[in-house]
PDB file of C-alpha atoms in Angstrom:
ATOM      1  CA  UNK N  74      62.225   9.828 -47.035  1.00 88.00           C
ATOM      2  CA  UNK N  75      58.896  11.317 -46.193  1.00 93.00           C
ATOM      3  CA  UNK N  76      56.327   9.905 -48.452  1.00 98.00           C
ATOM      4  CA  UNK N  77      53.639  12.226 -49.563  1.00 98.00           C
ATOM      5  CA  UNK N  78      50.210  10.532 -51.042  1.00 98.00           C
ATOM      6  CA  UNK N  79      48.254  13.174 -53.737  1.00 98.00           C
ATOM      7  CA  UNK N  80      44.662  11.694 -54.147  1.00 98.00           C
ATOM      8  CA  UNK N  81      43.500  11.400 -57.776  1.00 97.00           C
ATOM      9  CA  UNK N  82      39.656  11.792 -58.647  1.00 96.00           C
ATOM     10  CA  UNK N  83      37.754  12.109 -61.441  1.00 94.00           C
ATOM     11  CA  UNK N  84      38.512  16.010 -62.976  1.00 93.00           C
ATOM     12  CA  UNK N  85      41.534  15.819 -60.676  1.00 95.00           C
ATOM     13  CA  UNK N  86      44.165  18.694 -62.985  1.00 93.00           C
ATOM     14  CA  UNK N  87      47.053  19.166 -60.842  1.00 97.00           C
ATOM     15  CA  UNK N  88      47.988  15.725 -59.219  1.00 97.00           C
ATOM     16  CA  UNK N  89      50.539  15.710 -61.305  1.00 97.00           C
ATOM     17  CA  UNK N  90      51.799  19.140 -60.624  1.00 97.00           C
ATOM     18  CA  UNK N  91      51.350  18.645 -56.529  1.00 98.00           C
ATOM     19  CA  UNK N  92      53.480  15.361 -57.320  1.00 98.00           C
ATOM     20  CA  UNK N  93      56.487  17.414 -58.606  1.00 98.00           C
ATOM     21  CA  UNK N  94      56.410  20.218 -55.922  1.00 98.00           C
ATOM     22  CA  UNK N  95      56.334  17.180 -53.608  1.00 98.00           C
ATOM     23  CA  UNK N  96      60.291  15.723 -55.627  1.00 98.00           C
ATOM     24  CA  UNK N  97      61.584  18.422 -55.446  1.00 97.00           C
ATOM     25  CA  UNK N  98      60.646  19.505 -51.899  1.00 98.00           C
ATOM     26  CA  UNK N  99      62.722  16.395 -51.214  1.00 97.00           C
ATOM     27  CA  UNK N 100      59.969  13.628 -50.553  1.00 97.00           C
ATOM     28  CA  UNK N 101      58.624  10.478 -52.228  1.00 98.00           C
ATOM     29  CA  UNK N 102      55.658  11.598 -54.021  1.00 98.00           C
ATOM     30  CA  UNK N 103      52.723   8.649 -53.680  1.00 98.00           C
ATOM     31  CA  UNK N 104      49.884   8.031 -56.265  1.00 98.00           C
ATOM     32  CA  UNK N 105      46.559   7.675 -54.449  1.00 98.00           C
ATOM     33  CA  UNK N 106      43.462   6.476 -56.329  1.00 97.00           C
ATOM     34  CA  UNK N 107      40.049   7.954 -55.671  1.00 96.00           C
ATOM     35  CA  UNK N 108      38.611   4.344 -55.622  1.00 95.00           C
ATOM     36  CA  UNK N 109      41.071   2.808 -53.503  1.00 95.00           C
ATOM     37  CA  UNK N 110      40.726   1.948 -49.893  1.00 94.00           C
ATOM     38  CA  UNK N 111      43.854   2.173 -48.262  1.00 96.00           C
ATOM     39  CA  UNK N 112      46.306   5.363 -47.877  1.00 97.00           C
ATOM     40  CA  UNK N 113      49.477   3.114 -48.684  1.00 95.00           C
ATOM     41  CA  UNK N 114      51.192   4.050 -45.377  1.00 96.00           C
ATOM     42  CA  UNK N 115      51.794   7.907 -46.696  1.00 98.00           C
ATOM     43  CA  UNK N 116      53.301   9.673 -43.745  1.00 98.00           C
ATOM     44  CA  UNK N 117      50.734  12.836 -45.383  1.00 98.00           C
ATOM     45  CA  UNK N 118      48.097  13.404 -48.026  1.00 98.00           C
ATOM     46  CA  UNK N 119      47.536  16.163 -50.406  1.00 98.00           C
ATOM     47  CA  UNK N 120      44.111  16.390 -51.818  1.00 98.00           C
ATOM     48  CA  UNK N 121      45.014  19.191 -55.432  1.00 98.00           C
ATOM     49  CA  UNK N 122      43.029  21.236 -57.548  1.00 96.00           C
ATOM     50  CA  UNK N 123      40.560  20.601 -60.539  1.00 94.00           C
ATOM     51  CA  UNK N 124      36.893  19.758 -60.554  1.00 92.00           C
ATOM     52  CA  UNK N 125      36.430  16.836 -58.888  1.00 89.00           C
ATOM     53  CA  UNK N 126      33.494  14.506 -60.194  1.00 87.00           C
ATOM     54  CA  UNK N 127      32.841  17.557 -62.668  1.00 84.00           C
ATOM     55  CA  UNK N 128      32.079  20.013 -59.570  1.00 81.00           C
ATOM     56  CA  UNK N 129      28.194  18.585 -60.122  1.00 79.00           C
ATOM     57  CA  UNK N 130      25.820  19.119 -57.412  1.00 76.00           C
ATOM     58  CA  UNK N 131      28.616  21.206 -55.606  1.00 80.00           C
ATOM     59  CA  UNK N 132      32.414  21.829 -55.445  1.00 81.00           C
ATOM     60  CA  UNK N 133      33.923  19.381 -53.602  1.00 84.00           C
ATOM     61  CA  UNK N 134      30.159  17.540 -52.152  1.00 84.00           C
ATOM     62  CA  UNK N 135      30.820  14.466 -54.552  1.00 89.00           C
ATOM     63  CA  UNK N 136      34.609  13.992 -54.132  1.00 87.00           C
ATOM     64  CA  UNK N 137      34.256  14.089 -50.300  1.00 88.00           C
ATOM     65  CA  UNK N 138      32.404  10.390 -50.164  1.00 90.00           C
ATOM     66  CA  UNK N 139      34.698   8.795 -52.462  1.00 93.00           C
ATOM     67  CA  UNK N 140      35.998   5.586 -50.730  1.00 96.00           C
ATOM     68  CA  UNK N 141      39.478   6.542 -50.207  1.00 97.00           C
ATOM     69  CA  UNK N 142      37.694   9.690 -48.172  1.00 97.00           C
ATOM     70  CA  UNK N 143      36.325   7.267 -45.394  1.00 97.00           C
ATOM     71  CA  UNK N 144      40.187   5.956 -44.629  1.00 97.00           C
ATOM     72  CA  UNK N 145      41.506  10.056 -44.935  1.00 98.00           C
ATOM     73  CA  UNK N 146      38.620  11.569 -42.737  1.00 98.00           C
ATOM     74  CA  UNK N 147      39.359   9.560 -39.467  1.00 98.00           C
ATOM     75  CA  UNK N 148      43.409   9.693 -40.175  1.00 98.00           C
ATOM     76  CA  UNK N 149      42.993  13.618 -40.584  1.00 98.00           C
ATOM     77  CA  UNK N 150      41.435  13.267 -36.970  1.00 98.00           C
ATOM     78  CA  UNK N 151      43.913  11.536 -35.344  1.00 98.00           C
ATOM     79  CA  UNK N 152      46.743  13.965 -36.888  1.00 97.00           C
ATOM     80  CA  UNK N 153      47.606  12.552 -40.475  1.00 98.00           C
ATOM     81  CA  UNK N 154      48.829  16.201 -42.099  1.00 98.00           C
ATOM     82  CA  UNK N 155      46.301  17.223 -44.867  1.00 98.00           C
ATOM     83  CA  UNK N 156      47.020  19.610 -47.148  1.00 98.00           C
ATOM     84  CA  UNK N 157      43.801  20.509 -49.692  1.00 98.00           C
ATOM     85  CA  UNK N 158      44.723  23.257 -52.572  1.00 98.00           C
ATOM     86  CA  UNK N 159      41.377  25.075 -54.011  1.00 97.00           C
ATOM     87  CA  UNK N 160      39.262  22.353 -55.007  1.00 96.00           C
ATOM     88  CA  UNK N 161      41.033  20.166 -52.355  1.00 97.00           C
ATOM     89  CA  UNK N 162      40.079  22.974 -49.904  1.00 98.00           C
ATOM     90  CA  UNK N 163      36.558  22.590 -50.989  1.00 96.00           C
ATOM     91  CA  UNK N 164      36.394  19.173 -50.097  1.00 97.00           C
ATOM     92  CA  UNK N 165      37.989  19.277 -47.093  1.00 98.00           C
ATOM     93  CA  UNK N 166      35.392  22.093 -46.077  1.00 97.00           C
ATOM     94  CA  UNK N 167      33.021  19.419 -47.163  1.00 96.00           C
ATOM     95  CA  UNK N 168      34.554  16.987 -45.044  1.00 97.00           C
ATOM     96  CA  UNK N 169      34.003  19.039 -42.439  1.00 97.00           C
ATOM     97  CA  UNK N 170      37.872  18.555 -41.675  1.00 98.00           C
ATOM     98  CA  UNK N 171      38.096  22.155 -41.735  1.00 98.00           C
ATOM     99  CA  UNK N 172      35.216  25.032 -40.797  1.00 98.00           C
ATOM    100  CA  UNK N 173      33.413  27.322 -43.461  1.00 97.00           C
ATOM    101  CA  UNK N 174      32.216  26.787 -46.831  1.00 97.00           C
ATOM    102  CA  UNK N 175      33.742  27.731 -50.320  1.00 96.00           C
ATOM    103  CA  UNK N 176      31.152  29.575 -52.365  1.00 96.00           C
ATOM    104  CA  UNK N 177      30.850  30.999 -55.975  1.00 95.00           C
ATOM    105  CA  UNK N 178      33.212  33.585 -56.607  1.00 96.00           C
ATOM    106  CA  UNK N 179      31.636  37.074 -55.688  1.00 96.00           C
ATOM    107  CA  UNK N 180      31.989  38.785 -59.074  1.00 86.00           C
ATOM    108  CA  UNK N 181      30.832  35.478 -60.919  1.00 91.00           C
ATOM    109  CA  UNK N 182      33.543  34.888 -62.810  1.00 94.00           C
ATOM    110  CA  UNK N 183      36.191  32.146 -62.910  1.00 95.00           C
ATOM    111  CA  UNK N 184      40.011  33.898 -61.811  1.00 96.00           C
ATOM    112  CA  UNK N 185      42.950  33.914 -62.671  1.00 97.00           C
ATOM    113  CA  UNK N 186      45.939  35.565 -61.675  1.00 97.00           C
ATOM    114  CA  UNK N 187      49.365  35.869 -60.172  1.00 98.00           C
ATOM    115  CA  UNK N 188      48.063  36.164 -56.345  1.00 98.00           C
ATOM    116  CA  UNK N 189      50.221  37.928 -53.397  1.00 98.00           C
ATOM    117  CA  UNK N 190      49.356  36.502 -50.381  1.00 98.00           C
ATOM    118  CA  UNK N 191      50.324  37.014 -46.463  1.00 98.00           C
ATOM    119  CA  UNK N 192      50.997  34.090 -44.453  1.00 98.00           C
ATOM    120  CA  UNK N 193      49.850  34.371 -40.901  1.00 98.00           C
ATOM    121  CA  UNK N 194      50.080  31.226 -39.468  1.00 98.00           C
ATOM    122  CA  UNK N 195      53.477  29.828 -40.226  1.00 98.00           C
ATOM    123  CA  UNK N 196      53.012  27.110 -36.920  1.00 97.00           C
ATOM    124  CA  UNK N 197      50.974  24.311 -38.979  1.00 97.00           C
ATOM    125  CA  UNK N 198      52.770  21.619 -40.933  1.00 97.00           C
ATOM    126  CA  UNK N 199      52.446  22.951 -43.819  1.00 98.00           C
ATOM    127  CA  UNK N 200      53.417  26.522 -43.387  1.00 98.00           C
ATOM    128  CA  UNK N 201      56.904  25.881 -41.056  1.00 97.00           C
ATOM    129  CA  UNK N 202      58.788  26.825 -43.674  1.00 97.00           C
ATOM    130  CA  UNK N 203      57.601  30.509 -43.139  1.00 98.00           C
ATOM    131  CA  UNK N 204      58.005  33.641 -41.727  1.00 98.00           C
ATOM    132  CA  UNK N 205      54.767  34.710 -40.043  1.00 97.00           C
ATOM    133  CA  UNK N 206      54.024  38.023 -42.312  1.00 98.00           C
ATOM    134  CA  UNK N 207      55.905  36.767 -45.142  1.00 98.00           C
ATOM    135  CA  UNK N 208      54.592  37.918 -48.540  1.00 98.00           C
ATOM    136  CA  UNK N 209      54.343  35.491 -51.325  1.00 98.00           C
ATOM    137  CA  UNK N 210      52.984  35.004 -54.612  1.00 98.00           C
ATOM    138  CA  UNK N 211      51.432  32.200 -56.321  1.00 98.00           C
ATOM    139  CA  UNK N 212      48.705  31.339 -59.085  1.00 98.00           C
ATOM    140  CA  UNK N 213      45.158  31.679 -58.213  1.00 98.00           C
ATOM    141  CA  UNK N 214      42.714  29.679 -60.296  1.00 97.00           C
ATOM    142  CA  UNK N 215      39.168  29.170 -59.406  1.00 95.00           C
ATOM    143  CA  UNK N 216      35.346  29.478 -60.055  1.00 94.00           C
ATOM    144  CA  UNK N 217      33.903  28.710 -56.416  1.00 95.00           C
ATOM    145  CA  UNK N 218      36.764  30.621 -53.996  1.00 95.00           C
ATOM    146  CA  UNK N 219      34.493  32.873 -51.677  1.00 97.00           C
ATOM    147  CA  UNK N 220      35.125  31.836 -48.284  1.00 98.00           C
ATOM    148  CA  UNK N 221      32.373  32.133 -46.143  1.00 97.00           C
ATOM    149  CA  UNK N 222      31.561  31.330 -42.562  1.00 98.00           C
ATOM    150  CA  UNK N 223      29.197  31.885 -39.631  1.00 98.00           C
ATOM    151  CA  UNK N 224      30.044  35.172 -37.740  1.00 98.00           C
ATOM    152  CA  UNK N 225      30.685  33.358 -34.461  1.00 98.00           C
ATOM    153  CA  UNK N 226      33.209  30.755 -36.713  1.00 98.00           C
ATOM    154  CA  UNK N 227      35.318  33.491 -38.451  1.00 98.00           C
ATOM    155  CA  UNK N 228      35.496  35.468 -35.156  1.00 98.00           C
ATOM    156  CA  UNK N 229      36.784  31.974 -33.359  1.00 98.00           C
ATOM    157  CA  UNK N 230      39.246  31.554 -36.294  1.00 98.00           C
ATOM    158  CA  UNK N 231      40.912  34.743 -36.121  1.00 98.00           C
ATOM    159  CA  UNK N 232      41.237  34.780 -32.441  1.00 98.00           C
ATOM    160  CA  UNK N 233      42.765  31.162 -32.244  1.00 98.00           C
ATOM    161  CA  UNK N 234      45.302  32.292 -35.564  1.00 98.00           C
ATOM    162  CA  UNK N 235      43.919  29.832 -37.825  1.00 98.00           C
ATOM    163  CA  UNK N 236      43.582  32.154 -40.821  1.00 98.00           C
ATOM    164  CA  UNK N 237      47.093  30.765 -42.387  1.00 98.00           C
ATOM    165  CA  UNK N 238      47.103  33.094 -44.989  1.00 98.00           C
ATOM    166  CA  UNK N 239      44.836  36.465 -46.307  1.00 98.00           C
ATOM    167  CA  UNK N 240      44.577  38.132 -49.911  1.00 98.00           C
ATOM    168  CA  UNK N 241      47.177  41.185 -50.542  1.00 98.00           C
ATOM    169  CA  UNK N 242      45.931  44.335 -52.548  1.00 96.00           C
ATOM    170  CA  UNK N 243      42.874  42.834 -53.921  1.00 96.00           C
ATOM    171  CA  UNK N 244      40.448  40.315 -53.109  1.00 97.00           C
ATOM    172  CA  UNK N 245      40.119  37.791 -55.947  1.00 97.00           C
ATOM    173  CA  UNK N 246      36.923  36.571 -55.051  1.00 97.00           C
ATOM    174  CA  UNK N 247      34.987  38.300 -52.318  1.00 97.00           C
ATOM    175  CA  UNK N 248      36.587  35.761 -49.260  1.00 98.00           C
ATOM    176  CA  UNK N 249      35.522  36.799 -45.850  1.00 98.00           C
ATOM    177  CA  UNK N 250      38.023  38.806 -44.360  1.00 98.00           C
ATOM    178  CA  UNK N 251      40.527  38.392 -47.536  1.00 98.00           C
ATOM    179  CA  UNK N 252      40.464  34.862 -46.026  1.00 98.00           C
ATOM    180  CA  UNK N 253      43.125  32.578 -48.415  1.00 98.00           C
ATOM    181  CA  UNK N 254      43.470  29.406 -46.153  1.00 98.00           C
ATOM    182  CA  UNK N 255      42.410  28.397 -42.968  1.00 98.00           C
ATOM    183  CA  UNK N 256      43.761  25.364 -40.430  1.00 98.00           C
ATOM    184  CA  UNK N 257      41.956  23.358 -38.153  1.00 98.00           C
ATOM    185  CA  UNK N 258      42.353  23.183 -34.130  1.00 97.00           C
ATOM    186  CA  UNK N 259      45.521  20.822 -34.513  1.00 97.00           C
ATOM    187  CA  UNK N 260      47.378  22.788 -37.203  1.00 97.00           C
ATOM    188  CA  UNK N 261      48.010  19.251 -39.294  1.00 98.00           C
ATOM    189  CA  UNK N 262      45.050  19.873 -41.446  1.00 98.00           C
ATOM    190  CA  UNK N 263      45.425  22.838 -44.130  1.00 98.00           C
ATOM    191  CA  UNK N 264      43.059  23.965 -46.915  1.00 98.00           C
ATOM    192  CA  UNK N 265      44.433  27.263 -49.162  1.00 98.00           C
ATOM    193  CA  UNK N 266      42.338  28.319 -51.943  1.00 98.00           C
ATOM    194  CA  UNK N 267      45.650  29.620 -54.173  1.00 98.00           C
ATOM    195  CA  UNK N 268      47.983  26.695 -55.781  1.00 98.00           C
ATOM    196  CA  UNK N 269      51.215  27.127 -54.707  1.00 98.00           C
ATOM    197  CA  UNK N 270      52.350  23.883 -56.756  1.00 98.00           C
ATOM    198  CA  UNK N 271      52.488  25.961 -59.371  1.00 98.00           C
ATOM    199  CA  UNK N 272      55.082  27.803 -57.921  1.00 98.00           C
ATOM    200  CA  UNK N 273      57.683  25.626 -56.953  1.00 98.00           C
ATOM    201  CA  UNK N 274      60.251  26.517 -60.228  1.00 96.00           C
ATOM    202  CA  UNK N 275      61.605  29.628 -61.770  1.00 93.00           C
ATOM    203  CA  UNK N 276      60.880  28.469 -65.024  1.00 91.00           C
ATOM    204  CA  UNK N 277      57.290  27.732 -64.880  1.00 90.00           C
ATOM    205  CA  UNK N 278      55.902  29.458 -61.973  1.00 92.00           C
ATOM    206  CA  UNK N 279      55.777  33.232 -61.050  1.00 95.00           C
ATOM    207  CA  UNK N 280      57.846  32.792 -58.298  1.00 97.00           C
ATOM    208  CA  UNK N 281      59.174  29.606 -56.353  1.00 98.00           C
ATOM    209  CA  UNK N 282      57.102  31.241 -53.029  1.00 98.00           C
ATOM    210  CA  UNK N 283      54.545  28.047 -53.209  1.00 98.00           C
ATOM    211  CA  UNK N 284      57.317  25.727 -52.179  1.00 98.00           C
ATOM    212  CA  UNK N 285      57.336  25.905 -48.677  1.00 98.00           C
ATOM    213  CA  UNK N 286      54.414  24.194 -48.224  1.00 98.00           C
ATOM    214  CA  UNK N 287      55.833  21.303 -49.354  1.00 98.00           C
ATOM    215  CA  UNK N 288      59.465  21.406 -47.934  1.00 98.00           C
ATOM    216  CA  UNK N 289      57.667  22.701 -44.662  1.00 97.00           C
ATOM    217  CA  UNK N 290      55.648  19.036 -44.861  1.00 97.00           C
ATOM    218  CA  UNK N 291      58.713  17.088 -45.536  1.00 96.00           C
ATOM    219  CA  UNK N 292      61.085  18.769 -43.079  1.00 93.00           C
ATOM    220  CA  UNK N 293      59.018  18.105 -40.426  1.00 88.00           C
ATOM    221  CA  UNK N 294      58.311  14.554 -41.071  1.00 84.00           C
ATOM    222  CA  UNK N 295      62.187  13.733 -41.576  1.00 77.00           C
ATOM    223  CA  UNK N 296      62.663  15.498 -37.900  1.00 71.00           C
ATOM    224  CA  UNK N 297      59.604  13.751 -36.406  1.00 60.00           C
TER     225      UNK N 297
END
């Protein structure tokens, strides 16, 4: 069974929920401790939402030199899958696992909604489950979700398809190019701004559209 670690920090608020969308995608969910220095032999790692460290100084800038970050940075490298959901996006960015920066939203205010998304990338780890042009919808929930990059970056991005998924009908937040996610050069490392954890059951969620990510993780580490 493919054994999926969610890291924990301080103002971590969906570790839990990332947990559950990992059951019921069919793997062994794995407890990771922001203080810990080892990865527990987790065949992938999702960093989830919240405010990590309280968001002080900046989204994500604390979280990403927590101890357990300096095993996870080199492991992303050498092609550990990644997947970071908003806040977990920021600090990846911070990382500098992936490109680009997550700024304050562009009308100032913290959102949320039911977001329809387009995947465009369905070739990464955590998007296999897709259909390239797919439409979705899942929860968006955030206060720093503008994602912004140099000119010469975003052009690179969308020429090598590693936008994985753009905003639909509005954009929540003033992203550039309705930009929802992005991947790095390998494809195993995957930050998305919406929280499609929270979409993983009928009863709870919107929709059950955010569970590919995870069954698209745990497919392809059973087949690996």
């Amino acid at each position: 069974m493919a054994r999926v670690g969610v890291i924990t920090f301080p103002g971590s608020l969906d570790d839990t929920d990332a947990r559950r969308a990992v059951r019921i995608a069919g793997g062994e969910p794995v407890a990771l401790w922001h203080a810990s220095t080892s990865l527990e032999g987790v065949d992938a790692v999702v960093l989830p939402g919240g405010f990590s460290y309280g968001d002080y100084l900046r989204a994500g800038a604390i979280a990403r030199f927590a101890p357990l970050m300096a095993e996870l940075i080199p492991a992303a490298q050498a092609g550990l899958p990644v997947l970071g959901i908003c806040n977990g996006f920021q600090v990846l960015a911070e990382a500098h696992l992936l490109p680009g920066a997550l700024m304050p939203n562009a009308g100032g205010h913290f959102v949320c909604r039911d977001q329809r998304l387009r995947v465009e990338n369905a070739r990464t780890a955590w998007t296999s489950d897709y259909a390239e042009g797919q439409e979705i919808v899942i929860p968006l929930k955030n206060m720093d979700g503008r994602y912004t990059a140099s000119a010469e970056t975003i052009a690179e991005l969308e020429a090598e398809g590693r936008i994985i998924a753009r905003y639909m009908d509005v954009n929540p937040n003033g992203s550039l190019n309705d930009i929802a996610g992005v991947t790095n050069e390998a494809g195993n490392v995957v930050g998305l701004m919406p929280h499609p954890e929270h979409a993983v059951e009928s009863l709870t969620g919107p929709t059950t559209d955010g569970l590919g990510f995870f069954t698209s993780i745990v497919k392809g580490l059973i087949n690996v």
